[in-house]
mmCIF file of C-alpha atoms and ligand atoms in Angstrom:
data_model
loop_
_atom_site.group_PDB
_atom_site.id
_atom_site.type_symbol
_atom_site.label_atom_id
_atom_site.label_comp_id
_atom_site.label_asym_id
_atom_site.label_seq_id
_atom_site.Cartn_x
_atom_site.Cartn_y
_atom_site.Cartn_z
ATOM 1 C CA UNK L 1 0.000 0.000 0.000
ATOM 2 C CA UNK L 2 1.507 3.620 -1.039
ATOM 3 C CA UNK L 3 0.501 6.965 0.273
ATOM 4 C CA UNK L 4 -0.577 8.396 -2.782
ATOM 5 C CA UNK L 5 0.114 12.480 -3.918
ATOM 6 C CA UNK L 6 -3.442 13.945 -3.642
ATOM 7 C CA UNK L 7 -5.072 16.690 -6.219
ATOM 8 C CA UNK L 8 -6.066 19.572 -4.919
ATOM 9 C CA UNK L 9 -7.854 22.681 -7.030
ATOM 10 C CA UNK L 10 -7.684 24.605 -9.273
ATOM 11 C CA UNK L 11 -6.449 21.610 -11.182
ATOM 12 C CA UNK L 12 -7.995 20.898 -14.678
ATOM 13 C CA UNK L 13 -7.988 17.011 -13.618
ATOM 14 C CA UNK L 14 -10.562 17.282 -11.351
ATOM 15 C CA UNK L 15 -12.939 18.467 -13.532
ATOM 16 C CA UNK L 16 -12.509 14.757 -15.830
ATOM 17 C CA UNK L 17 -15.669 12.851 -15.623
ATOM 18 C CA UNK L 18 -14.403 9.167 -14.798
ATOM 19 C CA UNK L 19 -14.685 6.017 -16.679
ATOM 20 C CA UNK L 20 -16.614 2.871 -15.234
ATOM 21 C CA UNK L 21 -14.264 -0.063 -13.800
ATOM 22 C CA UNK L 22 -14.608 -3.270 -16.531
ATOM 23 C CA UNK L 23 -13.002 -5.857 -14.026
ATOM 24 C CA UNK L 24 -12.899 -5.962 -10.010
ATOM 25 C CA UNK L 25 -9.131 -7.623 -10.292
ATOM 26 C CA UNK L 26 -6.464 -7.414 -8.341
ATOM 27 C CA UNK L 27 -4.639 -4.159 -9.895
ATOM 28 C CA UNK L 28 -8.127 -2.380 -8.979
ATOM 29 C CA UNK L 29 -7.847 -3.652 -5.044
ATOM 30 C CA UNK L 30 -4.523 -2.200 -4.761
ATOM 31 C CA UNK L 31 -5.885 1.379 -5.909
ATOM 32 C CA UNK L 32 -8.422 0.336 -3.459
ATOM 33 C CA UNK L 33 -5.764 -0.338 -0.998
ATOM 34 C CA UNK L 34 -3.910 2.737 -2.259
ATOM 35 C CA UNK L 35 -6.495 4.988 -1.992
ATOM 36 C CA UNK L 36 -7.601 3.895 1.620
ATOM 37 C CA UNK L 37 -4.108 4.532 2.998
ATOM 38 C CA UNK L 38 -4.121 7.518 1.291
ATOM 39 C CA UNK L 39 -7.805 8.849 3.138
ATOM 40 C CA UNK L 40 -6.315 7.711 6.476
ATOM 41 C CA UNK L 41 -3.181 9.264 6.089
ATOM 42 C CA UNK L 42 -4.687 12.723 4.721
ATOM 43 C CA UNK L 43 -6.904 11.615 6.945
ATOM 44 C CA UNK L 44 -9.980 12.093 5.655
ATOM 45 C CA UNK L 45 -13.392 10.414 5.406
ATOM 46 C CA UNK L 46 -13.855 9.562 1.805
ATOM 47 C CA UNK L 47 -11.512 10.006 -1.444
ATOM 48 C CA UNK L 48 -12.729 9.406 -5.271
ATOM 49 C CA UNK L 49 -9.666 7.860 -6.949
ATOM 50 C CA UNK L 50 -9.352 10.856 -9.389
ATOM 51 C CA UNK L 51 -8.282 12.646 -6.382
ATOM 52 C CA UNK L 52 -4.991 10.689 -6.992
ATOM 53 C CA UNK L 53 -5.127 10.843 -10.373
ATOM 54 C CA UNK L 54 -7.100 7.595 -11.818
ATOM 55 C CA UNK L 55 -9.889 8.661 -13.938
ATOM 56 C CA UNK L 56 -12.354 5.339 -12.998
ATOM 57 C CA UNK L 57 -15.392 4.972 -11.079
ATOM 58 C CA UNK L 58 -13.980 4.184 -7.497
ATOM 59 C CA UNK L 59 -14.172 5.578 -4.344
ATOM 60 C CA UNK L 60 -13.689 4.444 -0.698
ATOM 61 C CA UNK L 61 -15.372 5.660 2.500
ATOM 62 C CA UNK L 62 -14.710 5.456 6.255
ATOM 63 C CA UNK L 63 -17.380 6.815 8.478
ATOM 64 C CA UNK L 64 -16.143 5.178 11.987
ATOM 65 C CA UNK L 65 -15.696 7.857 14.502
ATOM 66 C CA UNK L 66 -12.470 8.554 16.402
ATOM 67 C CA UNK L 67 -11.760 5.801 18.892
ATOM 68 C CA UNK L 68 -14.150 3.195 16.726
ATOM 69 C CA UNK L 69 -13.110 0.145 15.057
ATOM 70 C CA UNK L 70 -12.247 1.346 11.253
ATOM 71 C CA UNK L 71 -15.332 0.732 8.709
ATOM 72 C CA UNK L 72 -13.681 0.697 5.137
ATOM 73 C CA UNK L 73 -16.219 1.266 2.340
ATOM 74 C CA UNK L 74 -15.408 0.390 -1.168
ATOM 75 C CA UNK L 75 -17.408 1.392 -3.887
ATOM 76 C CA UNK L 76 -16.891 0.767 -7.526
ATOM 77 C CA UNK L 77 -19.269 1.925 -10.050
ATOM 78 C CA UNK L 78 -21.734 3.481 -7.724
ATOM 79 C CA UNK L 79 -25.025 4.253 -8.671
ATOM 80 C CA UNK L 80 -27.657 6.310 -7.257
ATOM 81 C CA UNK L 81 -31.220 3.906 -7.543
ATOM 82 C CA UNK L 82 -33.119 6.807 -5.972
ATOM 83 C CA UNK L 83 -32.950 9.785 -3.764
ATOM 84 C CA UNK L 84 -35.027 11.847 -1.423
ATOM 85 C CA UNK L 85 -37.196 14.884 -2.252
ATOM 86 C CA UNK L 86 -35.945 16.098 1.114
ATOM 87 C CA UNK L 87 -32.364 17.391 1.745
ATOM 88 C CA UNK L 88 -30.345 18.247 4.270
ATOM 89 C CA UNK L 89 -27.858 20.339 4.947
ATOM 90 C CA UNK L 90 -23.976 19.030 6.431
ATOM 91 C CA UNK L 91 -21.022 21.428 6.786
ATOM 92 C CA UNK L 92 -18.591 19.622 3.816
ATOM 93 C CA UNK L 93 -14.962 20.035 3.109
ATOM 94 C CA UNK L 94 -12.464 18.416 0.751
ATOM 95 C CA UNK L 95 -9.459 16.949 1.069
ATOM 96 C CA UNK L 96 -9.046 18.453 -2.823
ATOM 97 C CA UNK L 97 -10.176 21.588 -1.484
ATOM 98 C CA UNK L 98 -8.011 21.773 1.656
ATOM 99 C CA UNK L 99 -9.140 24.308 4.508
ATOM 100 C CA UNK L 100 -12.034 25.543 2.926
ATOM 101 C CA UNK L 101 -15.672 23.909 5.061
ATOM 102 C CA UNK L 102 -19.369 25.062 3.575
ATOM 103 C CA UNK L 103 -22.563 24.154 4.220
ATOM 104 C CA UNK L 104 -23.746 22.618 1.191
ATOM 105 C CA UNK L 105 -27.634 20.888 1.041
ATOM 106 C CA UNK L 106 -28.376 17.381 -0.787
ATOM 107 C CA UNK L 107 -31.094 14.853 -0.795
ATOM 108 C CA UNK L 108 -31.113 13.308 2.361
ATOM 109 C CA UNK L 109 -31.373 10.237 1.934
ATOM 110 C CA UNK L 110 -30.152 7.882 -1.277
ATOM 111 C CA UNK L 111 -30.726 4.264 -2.533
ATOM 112 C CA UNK L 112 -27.302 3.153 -3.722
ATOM 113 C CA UNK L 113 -26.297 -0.002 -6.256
ATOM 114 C CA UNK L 114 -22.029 -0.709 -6.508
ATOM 115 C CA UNK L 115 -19.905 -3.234 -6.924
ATOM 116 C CA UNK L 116 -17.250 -4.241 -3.958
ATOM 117 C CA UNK L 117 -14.122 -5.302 -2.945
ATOM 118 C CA UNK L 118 -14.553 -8.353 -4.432
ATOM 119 C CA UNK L 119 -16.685 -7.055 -7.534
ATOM 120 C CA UNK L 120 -20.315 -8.334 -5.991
ATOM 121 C CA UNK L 121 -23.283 -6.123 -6.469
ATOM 122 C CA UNK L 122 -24.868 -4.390 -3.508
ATOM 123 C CA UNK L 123 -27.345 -2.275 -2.843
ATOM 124 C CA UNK L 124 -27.680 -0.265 0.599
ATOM 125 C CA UNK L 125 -29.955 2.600 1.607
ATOM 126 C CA UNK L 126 -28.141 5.587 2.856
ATOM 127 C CA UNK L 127 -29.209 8.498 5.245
ATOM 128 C CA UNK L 128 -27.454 10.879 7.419
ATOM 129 C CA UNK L 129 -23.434 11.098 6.817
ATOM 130 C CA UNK L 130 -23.066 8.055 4.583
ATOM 131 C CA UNK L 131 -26.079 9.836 1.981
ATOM 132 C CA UNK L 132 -23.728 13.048 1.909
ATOM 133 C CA UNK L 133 -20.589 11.735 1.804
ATOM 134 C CA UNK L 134 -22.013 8.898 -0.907
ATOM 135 C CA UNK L 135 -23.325 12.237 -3.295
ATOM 136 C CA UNK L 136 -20.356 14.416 -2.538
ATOM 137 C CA UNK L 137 -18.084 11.495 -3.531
ATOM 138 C CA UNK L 138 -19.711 10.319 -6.787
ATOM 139 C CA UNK L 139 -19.968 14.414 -7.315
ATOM 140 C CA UNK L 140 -16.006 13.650 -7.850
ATOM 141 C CA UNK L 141 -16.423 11.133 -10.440
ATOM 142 C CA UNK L 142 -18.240 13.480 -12.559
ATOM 143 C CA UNK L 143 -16.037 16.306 -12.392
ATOM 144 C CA UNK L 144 -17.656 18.288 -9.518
ATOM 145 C CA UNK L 145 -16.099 19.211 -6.186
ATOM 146 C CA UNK L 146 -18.526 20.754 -3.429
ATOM 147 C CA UNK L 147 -17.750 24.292 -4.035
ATOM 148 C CA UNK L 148 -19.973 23.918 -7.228
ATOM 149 C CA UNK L 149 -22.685 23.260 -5.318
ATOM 150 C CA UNK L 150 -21.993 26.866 -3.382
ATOM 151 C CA UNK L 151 -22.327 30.721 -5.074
ATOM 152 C CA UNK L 152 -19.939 31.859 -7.792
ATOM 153 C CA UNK L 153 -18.899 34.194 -5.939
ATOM 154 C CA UNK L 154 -18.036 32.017 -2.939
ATOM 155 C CA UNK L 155 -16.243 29.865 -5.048
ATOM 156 C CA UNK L 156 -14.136 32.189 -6.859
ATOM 157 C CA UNK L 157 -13.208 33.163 -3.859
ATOM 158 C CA UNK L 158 -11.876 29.918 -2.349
ATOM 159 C CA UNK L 159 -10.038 29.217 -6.067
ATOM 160 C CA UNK L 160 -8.440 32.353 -5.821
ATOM 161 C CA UNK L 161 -7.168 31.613 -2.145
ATOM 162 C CA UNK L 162 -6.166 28.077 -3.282
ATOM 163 C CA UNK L 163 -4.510 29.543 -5.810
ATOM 164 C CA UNK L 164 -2.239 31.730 -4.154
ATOM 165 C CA UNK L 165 -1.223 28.877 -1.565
ATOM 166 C CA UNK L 166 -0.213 26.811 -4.186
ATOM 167 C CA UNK L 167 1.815 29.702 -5.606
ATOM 168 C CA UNK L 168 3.194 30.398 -2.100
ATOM 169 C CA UNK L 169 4.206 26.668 -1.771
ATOM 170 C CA UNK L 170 5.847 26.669 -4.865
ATOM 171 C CA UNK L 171 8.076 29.332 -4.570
ATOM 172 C CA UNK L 172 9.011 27.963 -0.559
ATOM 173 C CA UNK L 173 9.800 24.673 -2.168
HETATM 174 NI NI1 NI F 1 -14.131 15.635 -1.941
#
């Protein structure tokens, strides 16, 4: 398992729409595994593999709370079966959009079809976190990060600001 570089924005590759996984094989579990390490090492609570870089339909998931056993999710090829008329509203942040947290407002609840670890179809009803984090994810794997959910002008903002800390890295490097 490898601690993986992650993407953050402005960066043009974020904004590819990924391609669905053929084969659950072995090379796709060690992304998996990849991309796991990666999410606890940020750490984070999900990651969409084009966060590192790999334009296909995966994304893993990890909801436990501090001090509880780890719950790995992995999701290949999700689909959303159906969601709620109702939303609701969770403070979000990114680990491609680092520092920046906004409220952002999605159905609250989801009906979701994917393929796992082992490349067997499943189907789970989500509410709460897990229906947020599921839509914000598969957001990723069509080229959307959750400031496009907020104003232009709030997001201009936050690219600008990204931006410039990228520049500042750069030139401390
Ligand atoms: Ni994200």
């Amino acid at each position: 398992m490898t601690i993986r570089p992650i993407i953050t924005a402005p960066d043009p590759r974020l904004k590819q729409v990924s391609k669905p996984v053929e084969r659950v094989d072995d090379a796709l579990r060690a992304l998996m595994d990849d991309m796991l390490e990666t999410m606890y090492d940020a750490p984070g609570i999900g990651l969409a593999a084009i966060q590192i870089g790999e334009p296909v339909r995966v994304i893993v998931m990890d909801l436990a709370r501090e001090g509880e056993p780890p719950e790995p999710r992995y999701l290949v090829n999700p689909e959303i079966l159906w969601k709620s008329e109702e939303l609701a509203t969770y403070e979000e942040g990114c680990l491609s959009v680092p520092e920046f947290y906004e409220d952002v407002a999605r159905p609250a609840r989801c009906r979701l079809r994917y393929l796992d670890y082992q490349g067997e179809i499943r189907e789970i009803d989500c509410d709460g976190m897990l229906a947020t984090c599921v839509q914000h994810e598969m957001d990723h794997l069509e080229g959307i990060l959750f400031i496009d959910h907020l104003s232009r002008l709030k997001r201009q903002m936050m690219l600008k600001k990204l931006e410039k800390a990228k520049k500042l890295d750069r030139a401390s490097a």
